[in-house]
Short mmCIF file of C-alpha atoms in Angstrom, two decimals:
data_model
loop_
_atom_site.label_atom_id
_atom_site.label_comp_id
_atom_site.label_asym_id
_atom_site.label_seq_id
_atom_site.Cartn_x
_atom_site.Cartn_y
_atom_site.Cartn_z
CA UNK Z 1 21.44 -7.73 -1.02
CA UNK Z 2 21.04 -4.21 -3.15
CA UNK Z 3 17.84 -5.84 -4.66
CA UNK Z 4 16.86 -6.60 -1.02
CA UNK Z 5 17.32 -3.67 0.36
CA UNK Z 6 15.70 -1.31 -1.98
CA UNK Z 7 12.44 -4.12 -2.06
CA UNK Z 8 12.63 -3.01 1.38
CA UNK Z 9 12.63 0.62 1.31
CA UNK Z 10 10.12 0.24 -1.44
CA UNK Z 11 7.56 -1.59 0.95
CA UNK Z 12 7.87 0.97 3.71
CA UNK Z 13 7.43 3.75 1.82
CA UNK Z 14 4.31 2.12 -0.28
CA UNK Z 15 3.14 1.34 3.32
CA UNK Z 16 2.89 4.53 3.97
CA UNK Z 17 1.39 5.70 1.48
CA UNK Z 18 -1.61 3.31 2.07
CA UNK Z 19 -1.91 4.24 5.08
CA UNK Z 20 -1.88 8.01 4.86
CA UNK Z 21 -4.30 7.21 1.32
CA UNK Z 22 -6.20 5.79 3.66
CA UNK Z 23 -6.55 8.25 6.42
CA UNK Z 24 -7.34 10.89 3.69
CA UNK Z 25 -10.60 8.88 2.30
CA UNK Z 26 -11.63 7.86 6.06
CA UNK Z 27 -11.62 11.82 6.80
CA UNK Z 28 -13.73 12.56 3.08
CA UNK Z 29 -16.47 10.31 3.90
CA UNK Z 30 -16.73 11.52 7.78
CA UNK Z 31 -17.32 15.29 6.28
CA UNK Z 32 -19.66 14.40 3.71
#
């Protein structure tokens, strides 16, 4: 259940990373 748990945690916080990766390219090619 550990294992679980920290695949888990893992996945949300890689989710947002994508997301705010994301966000950060989306706003670099709307200045240039």
């Amino acid at each position: 259940p550990t294992k679980q748990l920290a695949n888990a945690h893992f996945k949300r916080s890689f989710g947002r990373l994508v997301r705010k990766t994301i966000r950060v390219n989306t706003v670099a090619d709307d200045s240039s």
